[in-house]
Coordinates of C-alpha atoms and ligand atoms in Angstrom, one line a residue:
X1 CA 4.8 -31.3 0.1
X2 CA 2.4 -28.7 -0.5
X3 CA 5.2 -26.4 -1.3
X4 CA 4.3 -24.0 -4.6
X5 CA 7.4 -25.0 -7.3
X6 CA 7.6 -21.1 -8.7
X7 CA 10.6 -19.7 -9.7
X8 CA 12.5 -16.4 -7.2
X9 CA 11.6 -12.7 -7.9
X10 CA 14.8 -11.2 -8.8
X11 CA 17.3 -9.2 -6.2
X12 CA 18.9 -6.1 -6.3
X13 CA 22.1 -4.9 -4.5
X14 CA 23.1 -1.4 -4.8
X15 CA 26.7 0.0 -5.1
X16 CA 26.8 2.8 -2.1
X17 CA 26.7 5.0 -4.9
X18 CA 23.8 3.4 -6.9
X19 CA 22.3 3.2 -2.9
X20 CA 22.1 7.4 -3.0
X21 CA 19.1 8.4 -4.4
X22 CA 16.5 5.6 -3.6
X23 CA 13.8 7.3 -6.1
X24 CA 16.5 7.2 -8.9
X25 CA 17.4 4.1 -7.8
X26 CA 13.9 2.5 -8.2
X27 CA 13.7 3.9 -11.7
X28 CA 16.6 1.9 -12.9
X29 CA 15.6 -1.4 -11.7
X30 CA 12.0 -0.7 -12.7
X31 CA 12.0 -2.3 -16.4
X32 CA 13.6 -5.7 -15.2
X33 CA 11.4 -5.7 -11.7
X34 CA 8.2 -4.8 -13.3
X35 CA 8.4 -8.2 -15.3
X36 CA 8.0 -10.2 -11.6
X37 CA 6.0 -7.5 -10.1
X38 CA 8.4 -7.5 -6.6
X39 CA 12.0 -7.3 -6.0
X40 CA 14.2 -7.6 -3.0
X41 CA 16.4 -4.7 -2.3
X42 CA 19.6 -5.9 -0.5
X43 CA 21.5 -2.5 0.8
X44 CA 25.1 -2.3 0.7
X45 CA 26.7 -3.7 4.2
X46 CA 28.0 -0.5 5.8
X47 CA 23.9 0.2 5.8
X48 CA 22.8 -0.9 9.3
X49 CA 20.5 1.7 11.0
X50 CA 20.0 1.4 13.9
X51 CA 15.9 0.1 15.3
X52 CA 15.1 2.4 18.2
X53 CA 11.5 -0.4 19.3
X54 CA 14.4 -2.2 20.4
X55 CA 14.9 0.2 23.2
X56 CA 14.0 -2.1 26.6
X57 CA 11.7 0.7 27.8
X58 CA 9.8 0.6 24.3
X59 CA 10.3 -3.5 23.8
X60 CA 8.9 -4.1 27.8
X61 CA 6.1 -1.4 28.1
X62 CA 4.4 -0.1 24.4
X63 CA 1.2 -1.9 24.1
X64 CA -0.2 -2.6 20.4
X65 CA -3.1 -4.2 18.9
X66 CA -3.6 -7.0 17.3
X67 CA -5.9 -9.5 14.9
X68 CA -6.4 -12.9 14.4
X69 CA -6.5 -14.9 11.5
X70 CA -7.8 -18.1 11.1
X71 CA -5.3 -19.2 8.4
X72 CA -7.0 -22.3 7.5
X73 CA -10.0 -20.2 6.7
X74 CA -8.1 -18.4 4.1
X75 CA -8.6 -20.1 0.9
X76 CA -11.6 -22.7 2.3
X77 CA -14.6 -21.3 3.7
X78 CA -18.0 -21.4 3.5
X79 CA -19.6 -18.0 2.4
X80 CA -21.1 -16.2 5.2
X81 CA -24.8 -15.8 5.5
X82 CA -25.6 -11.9 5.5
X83 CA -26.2 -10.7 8.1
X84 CA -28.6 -7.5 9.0
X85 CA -26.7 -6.0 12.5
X86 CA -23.1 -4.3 12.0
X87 CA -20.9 -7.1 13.0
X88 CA -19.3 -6.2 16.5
X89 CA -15.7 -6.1 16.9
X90 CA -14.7 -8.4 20.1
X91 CA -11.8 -8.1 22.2
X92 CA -10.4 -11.2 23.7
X93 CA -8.6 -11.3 26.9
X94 CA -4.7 -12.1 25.9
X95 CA -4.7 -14.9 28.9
X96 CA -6.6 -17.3 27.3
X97 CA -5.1 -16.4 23.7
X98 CA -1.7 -17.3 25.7
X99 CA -3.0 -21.4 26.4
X100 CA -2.1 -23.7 23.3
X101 CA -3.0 -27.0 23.2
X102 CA -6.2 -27.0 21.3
X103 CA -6.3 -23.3 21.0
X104 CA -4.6 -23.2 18.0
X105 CA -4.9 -26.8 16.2
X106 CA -8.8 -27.4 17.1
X107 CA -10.9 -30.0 14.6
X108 CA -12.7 -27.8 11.9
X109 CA -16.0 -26.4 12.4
X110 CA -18.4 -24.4 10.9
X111 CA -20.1 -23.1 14.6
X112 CA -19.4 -19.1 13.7
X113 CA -20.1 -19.4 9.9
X114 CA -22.4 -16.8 10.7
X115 CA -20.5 -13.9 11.0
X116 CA -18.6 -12.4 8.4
X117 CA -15.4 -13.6 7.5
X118 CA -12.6 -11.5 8.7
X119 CA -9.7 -10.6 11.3
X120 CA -11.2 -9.8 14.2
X121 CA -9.6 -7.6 17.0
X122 CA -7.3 -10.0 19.2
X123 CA -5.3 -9.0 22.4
X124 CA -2.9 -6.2 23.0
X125 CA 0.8 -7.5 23.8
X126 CA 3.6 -5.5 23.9
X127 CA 6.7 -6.6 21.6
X128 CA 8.4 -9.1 24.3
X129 CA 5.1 -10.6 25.1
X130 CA 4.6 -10.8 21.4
X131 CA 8.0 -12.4 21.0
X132 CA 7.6 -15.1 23.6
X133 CA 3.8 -15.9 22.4
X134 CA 5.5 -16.5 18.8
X135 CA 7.8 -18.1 20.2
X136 CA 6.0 -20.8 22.2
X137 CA 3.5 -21.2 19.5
X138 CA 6.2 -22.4 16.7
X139 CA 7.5 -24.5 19.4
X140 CA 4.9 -26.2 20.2
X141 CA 3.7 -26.1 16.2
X142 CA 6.6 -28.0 15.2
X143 CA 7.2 -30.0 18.0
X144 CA 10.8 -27.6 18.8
X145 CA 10.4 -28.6 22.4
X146 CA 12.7 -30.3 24.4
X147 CA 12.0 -29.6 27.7
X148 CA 9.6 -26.8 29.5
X149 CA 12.7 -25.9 31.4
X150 CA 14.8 -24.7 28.3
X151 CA 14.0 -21.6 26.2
X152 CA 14.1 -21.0 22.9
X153 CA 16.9 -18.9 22.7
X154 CA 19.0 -21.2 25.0
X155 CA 17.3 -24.4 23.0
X156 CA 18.8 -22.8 20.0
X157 CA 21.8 -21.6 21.2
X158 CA 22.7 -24.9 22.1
X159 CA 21.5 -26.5 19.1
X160 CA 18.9 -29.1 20.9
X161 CA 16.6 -29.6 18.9
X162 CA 15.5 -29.9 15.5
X163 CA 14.2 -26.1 13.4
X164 CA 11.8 -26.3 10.7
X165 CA 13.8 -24.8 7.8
X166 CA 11.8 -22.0 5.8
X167 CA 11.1 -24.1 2.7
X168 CA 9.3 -26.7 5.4
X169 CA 7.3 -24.1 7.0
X170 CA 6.3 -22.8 3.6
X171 CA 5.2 -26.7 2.7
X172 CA 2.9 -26.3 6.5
X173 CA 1.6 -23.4 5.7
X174 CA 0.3 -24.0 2.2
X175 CA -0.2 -27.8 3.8
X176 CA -3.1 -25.7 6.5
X177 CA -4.2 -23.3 3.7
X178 CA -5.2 -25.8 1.0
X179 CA -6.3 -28.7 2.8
X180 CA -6.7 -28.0 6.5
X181 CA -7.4 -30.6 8.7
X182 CA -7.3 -28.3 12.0
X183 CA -8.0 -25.2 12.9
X184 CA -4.9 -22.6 13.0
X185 CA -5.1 -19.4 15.1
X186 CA -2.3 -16.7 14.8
X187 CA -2.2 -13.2 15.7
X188 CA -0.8 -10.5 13.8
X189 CA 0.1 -7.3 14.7
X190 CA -0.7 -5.8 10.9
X191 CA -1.1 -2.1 9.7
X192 CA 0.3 -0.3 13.0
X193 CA 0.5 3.3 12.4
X194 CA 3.6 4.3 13.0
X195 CA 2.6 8.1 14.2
X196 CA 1.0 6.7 16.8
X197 CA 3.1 3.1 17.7
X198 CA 6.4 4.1 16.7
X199 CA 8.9 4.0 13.6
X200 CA 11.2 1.5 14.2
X201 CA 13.5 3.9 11.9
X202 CA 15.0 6.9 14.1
X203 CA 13.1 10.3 13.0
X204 CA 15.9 13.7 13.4
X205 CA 14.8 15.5 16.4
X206 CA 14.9 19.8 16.6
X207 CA 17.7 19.3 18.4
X208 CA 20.0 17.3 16.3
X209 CA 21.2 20.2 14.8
X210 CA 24.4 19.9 12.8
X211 CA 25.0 16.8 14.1
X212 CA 22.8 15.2 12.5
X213 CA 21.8 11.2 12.5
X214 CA 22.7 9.9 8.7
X215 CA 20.2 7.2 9.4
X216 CA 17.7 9.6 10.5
X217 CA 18.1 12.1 7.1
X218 CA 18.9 8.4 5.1
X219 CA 16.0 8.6 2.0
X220 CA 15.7 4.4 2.8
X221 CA 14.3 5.7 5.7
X222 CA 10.8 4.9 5.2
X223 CA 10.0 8.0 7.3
X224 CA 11.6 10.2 4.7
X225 CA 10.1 8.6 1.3
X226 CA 7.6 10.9 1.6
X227 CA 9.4 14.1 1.5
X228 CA 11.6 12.8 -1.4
X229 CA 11.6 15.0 -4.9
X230 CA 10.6 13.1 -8.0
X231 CA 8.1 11.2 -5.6
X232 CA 4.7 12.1 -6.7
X233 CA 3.7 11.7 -3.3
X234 CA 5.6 14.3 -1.8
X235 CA 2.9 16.7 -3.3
X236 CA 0.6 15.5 -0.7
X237 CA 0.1 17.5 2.1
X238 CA -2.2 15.1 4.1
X239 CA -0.7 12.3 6.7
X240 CA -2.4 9.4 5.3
X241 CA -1.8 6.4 7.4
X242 CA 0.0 3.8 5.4
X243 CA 0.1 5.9 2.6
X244 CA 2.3 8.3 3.2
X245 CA 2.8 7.7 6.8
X246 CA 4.9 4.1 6.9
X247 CA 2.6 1.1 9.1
X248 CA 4.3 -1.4 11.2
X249 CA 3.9 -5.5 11.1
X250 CA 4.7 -7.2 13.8
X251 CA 4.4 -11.2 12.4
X252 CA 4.2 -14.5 14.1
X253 CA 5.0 -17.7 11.8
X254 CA 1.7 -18.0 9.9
X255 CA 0.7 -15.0 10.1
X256 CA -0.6 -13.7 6.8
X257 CA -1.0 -10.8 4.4
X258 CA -3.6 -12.1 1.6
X259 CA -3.5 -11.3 -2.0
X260 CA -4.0 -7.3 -2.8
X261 CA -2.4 -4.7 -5.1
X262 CA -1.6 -1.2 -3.6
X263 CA -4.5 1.7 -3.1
X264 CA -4.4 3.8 -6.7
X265 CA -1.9 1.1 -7.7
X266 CA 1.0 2.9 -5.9
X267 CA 4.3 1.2 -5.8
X268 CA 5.2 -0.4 -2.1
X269 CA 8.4 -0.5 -0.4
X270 CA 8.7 -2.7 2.9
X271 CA 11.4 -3.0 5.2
X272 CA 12.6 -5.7 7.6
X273 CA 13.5 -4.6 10.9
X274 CA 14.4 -8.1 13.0
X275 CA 13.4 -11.5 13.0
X276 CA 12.7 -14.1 11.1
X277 CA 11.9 -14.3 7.2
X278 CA 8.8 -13.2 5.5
X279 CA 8.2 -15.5 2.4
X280 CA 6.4 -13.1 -0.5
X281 CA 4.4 -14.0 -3.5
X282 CA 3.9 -11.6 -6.2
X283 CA 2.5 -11.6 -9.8
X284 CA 3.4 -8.5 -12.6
X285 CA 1.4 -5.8 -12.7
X286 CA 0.8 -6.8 -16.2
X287 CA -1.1 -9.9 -15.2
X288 CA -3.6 -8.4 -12.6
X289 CA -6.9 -8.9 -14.7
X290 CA -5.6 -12.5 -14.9
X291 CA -5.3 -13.1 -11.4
X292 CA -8.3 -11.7 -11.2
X293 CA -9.9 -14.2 -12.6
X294 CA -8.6 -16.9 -11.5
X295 CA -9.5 -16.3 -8.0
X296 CA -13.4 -15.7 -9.2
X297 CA -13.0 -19.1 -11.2
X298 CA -10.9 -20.8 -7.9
X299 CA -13.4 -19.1 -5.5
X300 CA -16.7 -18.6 -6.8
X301 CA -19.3 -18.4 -4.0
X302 CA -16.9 -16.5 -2.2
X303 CA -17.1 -13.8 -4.7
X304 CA -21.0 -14.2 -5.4
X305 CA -21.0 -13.5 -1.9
X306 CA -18.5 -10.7 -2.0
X307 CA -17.6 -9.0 -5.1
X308 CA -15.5 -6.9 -3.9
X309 CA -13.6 -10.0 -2.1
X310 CA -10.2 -8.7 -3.1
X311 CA -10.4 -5.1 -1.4
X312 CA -10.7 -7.1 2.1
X313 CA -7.4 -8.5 2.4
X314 CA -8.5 -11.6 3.7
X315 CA -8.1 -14.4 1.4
X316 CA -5.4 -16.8 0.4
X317 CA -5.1 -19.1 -3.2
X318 CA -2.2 -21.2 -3.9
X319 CA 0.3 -19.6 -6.1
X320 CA 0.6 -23.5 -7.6
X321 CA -3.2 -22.6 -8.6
X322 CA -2.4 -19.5 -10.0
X323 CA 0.4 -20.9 -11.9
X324 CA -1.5 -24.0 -13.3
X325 CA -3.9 -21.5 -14.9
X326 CA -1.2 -19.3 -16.2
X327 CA -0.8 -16.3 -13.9
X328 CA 3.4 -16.3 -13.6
X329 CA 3.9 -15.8 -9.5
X330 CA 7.5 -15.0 -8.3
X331 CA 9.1 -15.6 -4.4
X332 CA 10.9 -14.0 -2.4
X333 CA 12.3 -14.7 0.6
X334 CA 13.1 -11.1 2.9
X335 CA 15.1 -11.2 5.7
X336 CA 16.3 -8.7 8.4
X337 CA 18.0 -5.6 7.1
X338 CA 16.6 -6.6 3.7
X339 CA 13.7 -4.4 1.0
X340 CA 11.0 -5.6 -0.7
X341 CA 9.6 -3.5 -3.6
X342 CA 6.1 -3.7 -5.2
X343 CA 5.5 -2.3 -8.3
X344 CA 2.3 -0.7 -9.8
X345 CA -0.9 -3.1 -9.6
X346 CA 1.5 -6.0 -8.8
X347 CA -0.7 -8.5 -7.0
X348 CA 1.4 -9.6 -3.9
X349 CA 0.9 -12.1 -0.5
X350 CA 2.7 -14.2 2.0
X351 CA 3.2 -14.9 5.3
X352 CA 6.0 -14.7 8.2
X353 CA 8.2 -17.7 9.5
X354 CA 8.2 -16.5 12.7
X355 CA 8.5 -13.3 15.5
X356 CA 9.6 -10.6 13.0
X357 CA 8.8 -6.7 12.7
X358 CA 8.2 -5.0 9.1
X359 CA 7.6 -1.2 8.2
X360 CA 6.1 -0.6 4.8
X361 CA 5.0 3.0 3.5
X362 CA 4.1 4.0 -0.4
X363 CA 5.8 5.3 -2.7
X364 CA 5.1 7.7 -6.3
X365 CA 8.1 7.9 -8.6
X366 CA 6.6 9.7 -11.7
X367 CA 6.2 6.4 -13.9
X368 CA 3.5 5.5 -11.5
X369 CA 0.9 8.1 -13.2
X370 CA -0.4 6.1 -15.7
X371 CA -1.1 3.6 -13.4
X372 CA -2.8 5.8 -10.7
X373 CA -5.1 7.3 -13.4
X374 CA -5.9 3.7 -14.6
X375 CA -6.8 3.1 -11.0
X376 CA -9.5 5.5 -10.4
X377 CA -11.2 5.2 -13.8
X378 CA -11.8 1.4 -12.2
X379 CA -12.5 3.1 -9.0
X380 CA -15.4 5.1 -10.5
X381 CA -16.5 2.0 -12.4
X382 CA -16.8 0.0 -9.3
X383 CA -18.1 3.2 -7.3
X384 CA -15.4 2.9 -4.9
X385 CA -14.0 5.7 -2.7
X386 CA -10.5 7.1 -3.3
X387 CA -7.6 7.5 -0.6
X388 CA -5.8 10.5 -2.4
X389 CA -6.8 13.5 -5.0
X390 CA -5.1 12.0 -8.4
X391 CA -5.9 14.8 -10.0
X392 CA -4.8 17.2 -7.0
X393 CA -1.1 15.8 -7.2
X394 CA -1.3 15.5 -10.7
X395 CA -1.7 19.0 -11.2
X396 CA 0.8 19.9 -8.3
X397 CA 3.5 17.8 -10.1
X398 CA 2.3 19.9 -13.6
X399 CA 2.5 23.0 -11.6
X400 CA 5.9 22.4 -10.1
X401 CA 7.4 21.5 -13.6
X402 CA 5.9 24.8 -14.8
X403 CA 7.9 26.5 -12.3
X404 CA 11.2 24.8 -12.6
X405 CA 10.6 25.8 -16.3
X406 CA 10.1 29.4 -15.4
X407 CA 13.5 29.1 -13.3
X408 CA 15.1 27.7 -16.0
X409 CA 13.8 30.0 -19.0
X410 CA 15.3 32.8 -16.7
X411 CA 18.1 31.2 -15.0
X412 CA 17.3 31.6 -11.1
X413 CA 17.8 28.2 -10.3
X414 CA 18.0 28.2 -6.3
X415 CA 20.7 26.2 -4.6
X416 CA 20.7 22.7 -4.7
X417 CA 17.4 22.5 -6.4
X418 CA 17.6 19.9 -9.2
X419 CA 14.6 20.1 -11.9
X420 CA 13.2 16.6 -11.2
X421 CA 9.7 17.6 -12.4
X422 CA 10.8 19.3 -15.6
X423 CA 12.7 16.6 -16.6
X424 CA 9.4 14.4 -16.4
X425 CA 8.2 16.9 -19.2
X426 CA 9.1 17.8 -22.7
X427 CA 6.9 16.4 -26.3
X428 CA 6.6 12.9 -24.8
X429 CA 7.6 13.0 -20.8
X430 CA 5.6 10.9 -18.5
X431 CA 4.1 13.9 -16.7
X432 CA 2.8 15.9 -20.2
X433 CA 1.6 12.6 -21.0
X434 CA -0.5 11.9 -17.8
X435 CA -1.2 15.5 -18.4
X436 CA -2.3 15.5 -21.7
X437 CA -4.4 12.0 -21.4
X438 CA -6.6 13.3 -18.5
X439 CA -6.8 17.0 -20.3
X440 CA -8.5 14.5 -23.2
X441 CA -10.4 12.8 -20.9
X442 CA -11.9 16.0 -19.3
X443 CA -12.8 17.7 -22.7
X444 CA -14.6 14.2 -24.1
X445 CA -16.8 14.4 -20.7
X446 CA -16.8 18.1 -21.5
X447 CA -18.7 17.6 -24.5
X448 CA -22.3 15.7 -22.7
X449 CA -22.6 19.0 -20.2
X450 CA -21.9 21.5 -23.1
X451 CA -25.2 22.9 -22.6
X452 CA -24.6 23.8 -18.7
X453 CA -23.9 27.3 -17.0
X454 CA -20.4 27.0 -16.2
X455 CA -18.4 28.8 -13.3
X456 CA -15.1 28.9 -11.8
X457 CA -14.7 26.8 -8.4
X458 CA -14.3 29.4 -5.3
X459 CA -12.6 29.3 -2.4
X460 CA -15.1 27.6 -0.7
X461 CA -15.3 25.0 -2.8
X462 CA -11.7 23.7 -1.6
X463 CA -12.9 24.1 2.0
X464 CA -13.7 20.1 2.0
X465 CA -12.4 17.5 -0.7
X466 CA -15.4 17.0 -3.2
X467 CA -16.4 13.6 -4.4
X468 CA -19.1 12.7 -7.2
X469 CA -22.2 11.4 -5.0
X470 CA -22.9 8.3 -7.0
X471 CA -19.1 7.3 -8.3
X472 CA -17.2 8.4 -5.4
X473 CA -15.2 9.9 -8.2
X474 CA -12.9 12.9 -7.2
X475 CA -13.9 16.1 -8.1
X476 CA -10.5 18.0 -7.8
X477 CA -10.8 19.5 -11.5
X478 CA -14.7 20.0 -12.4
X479 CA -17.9 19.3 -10.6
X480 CA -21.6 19.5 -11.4
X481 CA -24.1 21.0 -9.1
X482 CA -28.0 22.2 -8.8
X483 CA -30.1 24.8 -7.6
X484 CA -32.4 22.4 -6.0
X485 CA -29.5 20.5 -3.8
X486 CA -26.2 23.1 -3.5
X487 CA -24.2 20.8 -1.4
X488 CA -24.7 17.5 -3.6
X489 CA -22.3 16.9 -6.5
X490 CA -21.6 15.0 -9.4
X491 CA -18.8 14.1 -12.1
X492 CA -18.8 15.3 -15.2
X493 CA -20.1 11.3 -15.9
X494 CA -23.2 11.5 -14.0
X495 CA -25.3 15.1 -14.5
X496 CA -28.4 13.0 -15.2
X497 CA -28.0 11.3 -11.9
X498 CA -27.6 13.9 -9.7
X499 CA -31.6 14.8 -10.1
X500 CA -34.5 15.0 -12.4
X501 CA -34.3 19.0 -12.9
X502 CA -33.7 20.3 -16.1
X503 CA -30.7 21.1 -17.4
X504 CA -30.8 25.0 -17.1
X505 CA -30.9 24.7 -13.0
X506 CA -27.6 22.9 -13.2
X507 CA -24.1 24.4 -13.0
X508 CA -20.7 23.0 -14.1
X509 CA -17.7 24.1 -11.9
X510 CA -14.6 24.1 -13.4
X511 CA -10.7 24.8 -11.8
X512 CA -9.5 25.9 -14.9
X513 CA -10.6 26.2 -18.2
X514 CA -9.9 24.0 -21.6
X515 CA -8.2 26.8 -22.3
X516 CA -5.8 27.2 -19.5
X517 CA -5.5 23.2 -19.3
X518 CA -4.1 23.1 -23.3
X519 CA -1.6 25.9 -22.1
X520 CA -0.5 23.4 -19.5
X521 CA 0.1 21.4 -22.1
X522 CA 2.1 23.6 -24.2
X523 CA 4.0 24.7 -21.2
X524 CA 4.9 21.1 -20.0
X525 CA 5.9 20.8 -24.2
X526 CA 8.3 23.4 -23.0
X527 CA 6.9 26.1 -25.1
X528 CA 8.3 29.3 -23.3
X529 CA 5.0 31.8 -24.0
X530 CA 3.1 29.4 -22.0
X531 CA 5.3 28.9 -19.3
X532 CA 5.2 32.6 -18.7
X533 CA 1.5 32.9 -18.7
X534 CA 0.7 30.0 -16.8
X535 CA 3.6 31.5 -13.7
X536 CA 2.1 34.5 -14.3
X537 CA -1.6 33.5 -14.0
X538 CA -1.9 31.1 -11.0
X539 CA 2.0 30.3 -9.9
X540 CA 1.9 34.0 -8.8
X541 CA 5.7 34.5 -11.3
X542 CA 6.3 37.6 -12.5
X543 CA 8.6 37.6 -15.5
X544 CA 11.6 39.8 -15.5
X545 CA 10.7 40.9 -18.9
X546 CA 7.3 42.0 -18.3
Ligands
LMR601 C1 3.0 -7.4 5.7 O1 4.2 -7.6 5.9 O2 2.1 -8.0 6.2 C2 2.7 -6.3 4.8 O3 3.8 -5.4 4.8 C3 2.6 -6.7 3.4 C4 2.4 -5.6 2.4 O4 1.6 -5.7 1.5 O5 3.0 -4.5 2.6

């Protein structure tokens, strides 16, 4: 069997007490989870929300989109030859995508080599269609069918017929990626966005009032992640799909999700709905630069072709590969009802046994800060465009502590407001750290535009989110500009770039000063003179003693 031999991520079950505070919750478990890079999150029993896409007039009429992936293309394929036109996104018609036979087990060719590999756009179904397509495809895949007459459901409720078990559909599937021998179609209905689709978590309505739906307020609730204190993310005020606005999955056995880590290295945490398992793959944060390279060693005309391969989500290595050349790779198996956690730049892939529906979302717990800095200092190296302002929730989490300081120094706490972001601070917190290292980073870069007229960033500059024109780095903190082009900028790293005038035409906008950033410091240090200032000067305090 092509089965990988690799040992099980660990699992998690949380006491109902332990099960409170999810972010708190993911900081305990984070030392021995980080070591596999994911986890499984079993919740305690009396945790069974309720999934409102189960709703027949959501299940028989909502519509969604999906792709399809050619899963024996996933780890062997020729390289595509570049092509000059945009490639153009076809939609197929679902009735022929609805025929088996050959559709999905044809002889391998290399006919559309042309094109560029990836998922193109398949048909819409809604989730019964979906459900019966799935269900008929694995069917027929694995020869479940006794008679045309008989349904699944009824073929398994009476036990007919013989079920692939999950370890022998993870042999098939490895069995099709490494050495395929036909052509295998699937369709997956991958990155839905939930504002748009639907949750399959209930959301709290205006009118719940009182009364209201513990599975609805429940911080599990993928909906809610964002809102939670102590996440970073909760800072952000943007709905970012898939960020901070969970996606849905809605997976057919084979259908895949190829090796990636997390935008800005964020931690992931996906939930099952219903269905049938999702077998996971997932390698410590620790080891990424090693993975890494094993897939350009495993792949390389792939990656000659496409060096930024990894970014596009579509491509498959054995984790028996990965193992053989020393990357450690942990499995999980998730099932209905169950969590899977990702942790920061922890390589992860897999694949679903069969109809199932997944929600996923990001998540920020402070720890993460070192590793979202590290992942835009690669981002600027490889000139690759951000999905969130580090530096804008960085500073928003500073800011915050600086106020729950100012509360604390003069005792108006309010409510039930616990001092999650102060508690990150102190001499050596995670937050004054991530402070202080990108406060160093600023005045080293500082030091090559010394020379430069420097100004204080107006309101106008906030009135669009500014990024470096040649890095793509964000420009949330400082920004270089020029006479001769006002609406072009740069990062601190690339004045000479931005144009060949001399240095007196060009101006270096700053947030705050070095200055005000070392106060930070010292008020994050919990030095009370600081704290007051910095309220004072730009959280608008005013402290009772003048
Ligand atoms: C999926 O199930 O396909 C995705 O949720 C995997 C992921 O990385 O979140």
């Amino acid at each position: 069997s092509q089965r990988p031999e690799i040992d099980d991520a660990p699992i998690f079950t949380p006491t109902e007490e332990e099960f409170k505070d999810a972010i708190q919750y993911i900081a305990s478990i984070r030392h021995q989870a980080e070591k596999y890079g994911i986890c499984r999150i079993i919740p305690p029993t009396s945790w069974r929300p309720p999934c409102p896409l189960k709703e027949k007039s959501f299940w028989e009429c909502q519509e969604f989109n999906t792709r399809v992936q050619q899963v024996d293309k996933l780890q062997n394929r020729e390289p595509m030859k570049k092509r000059t036109q945009p490639r153009v996104q076809r939609k197929r018609k679902r009735r022929k995508r609805l025929r088996f036979g050959m559709t999905h087990r044809r002889p391998s060719s290399s006919a559309d080599s042309e094109e560029k590999f990836g998922f193109q756009s398949g048909s819409d179904f809604t989730l019964e269609e979906f459900q019966k397509y799935a269900d008929e495809f694995k069917q027929e895949y694995f020869g479940m069918k006794g008679s045309d007459e008989i349904s699944l459901s009824e073929i398994k409720k009476h036990k007919k017929i013989w079920e692939p078990s999950v370890e022998e559909i993870e042999g098939e599937y490895w069995r099709i990626v490494i050495g395929p021998t036909d052509e295998v179609e699937v369709d997956y209905g991958a990155d839905l966005d939930t504002a748009t689709f639907c949750s399959g978590f209930t959301k709290l309505s205006s009118s719940d009032g009182n009364n209201k739906d513990p599975y609805g307020v429940s911080c599990w609730n993928l909906n809610n992640l964002r809102r939670l204190p102590g996440s970073v993310i909760s800072l952000e005020d943007e709905d970012i799909s898939g960020v901070v606005v969970p996606w849905l999955y809605v997976g057919m056995c084979f259908s895949s999700f190829c090796w990636h880590v997390e935008d800005h290295f964020l931690y992931s945490l996906n939930y099952m709905h219903f269905g049938e398992p999702k077998i996971w793959y997932g390698v410590p944060g620790g080891e990424a630069v090693k993975l890494e390279e094993s897939m350009r060693k495993n792949l390389p005309k792939l990656f000659e072709e496409q060096p930024d391969l990894l970014h596009e989500l579509v491509t498959q290595l054995s984790p028996s590969v990965l193992k053989s050349e020393g990357v450690p790779v942990y499995r999980s198996v998730q099932r209905p009802g169950e969590f899977v956690l990702t942790l920061p730049r922890a390589y992860h892939s897999g694949f679903n046994c069969g109809f199932n529906c997944a929600e996923a979302v990001n998540v920020a717990p402070v720890d993460w800060l070192p590793h979202g800095q590290c992942a835009v200092e690669l981002y600027r190296e490889q000139h690759r465009k951000t999905s969130i302002s580090h530096d804008k929730l960085l500073l928003k989490a500073a800011k915050e502590a600086v106020r729950q300081f100012w509360m604390n120094l003069f005792n108006c706490k309010s409510g039930e407001e616990k001092y999650v972001w102060m508690n990150t601070c102190g001499k050596d917190g995670v937050l004054t750290n991530a402070i202080k290292t990108r406060v160093k980073m600023e005045s080293v870069a500082l030091e090559g535009n010394a020379t430069l007229k420097s100004k204080k960033m107006d309101k106008d500059y906030d009135s669009v989110d500014r990024e470096c024109f040649t890095c793509f780095y964000d420009l949330h903190l400082s920004a270089i500009s020029c006479q001769c082009s006002p609406d072009r900028f740069a990062c601190l790293n690339h004045t000479n770039l931005l144009c060949s005038c001399e240095m007196d035409r060009k101006i270096a906008f700053f947030r705050y000063s070095m200055e005000e950033l070392n106060t930070l410091v010292a008020a994050l240090e919990g030095d009370p003179t600081a704290v007051c200032w910095w309220g004072q000067k730009h959280l608008g305090l005013v402290c009772p003693s003048g």
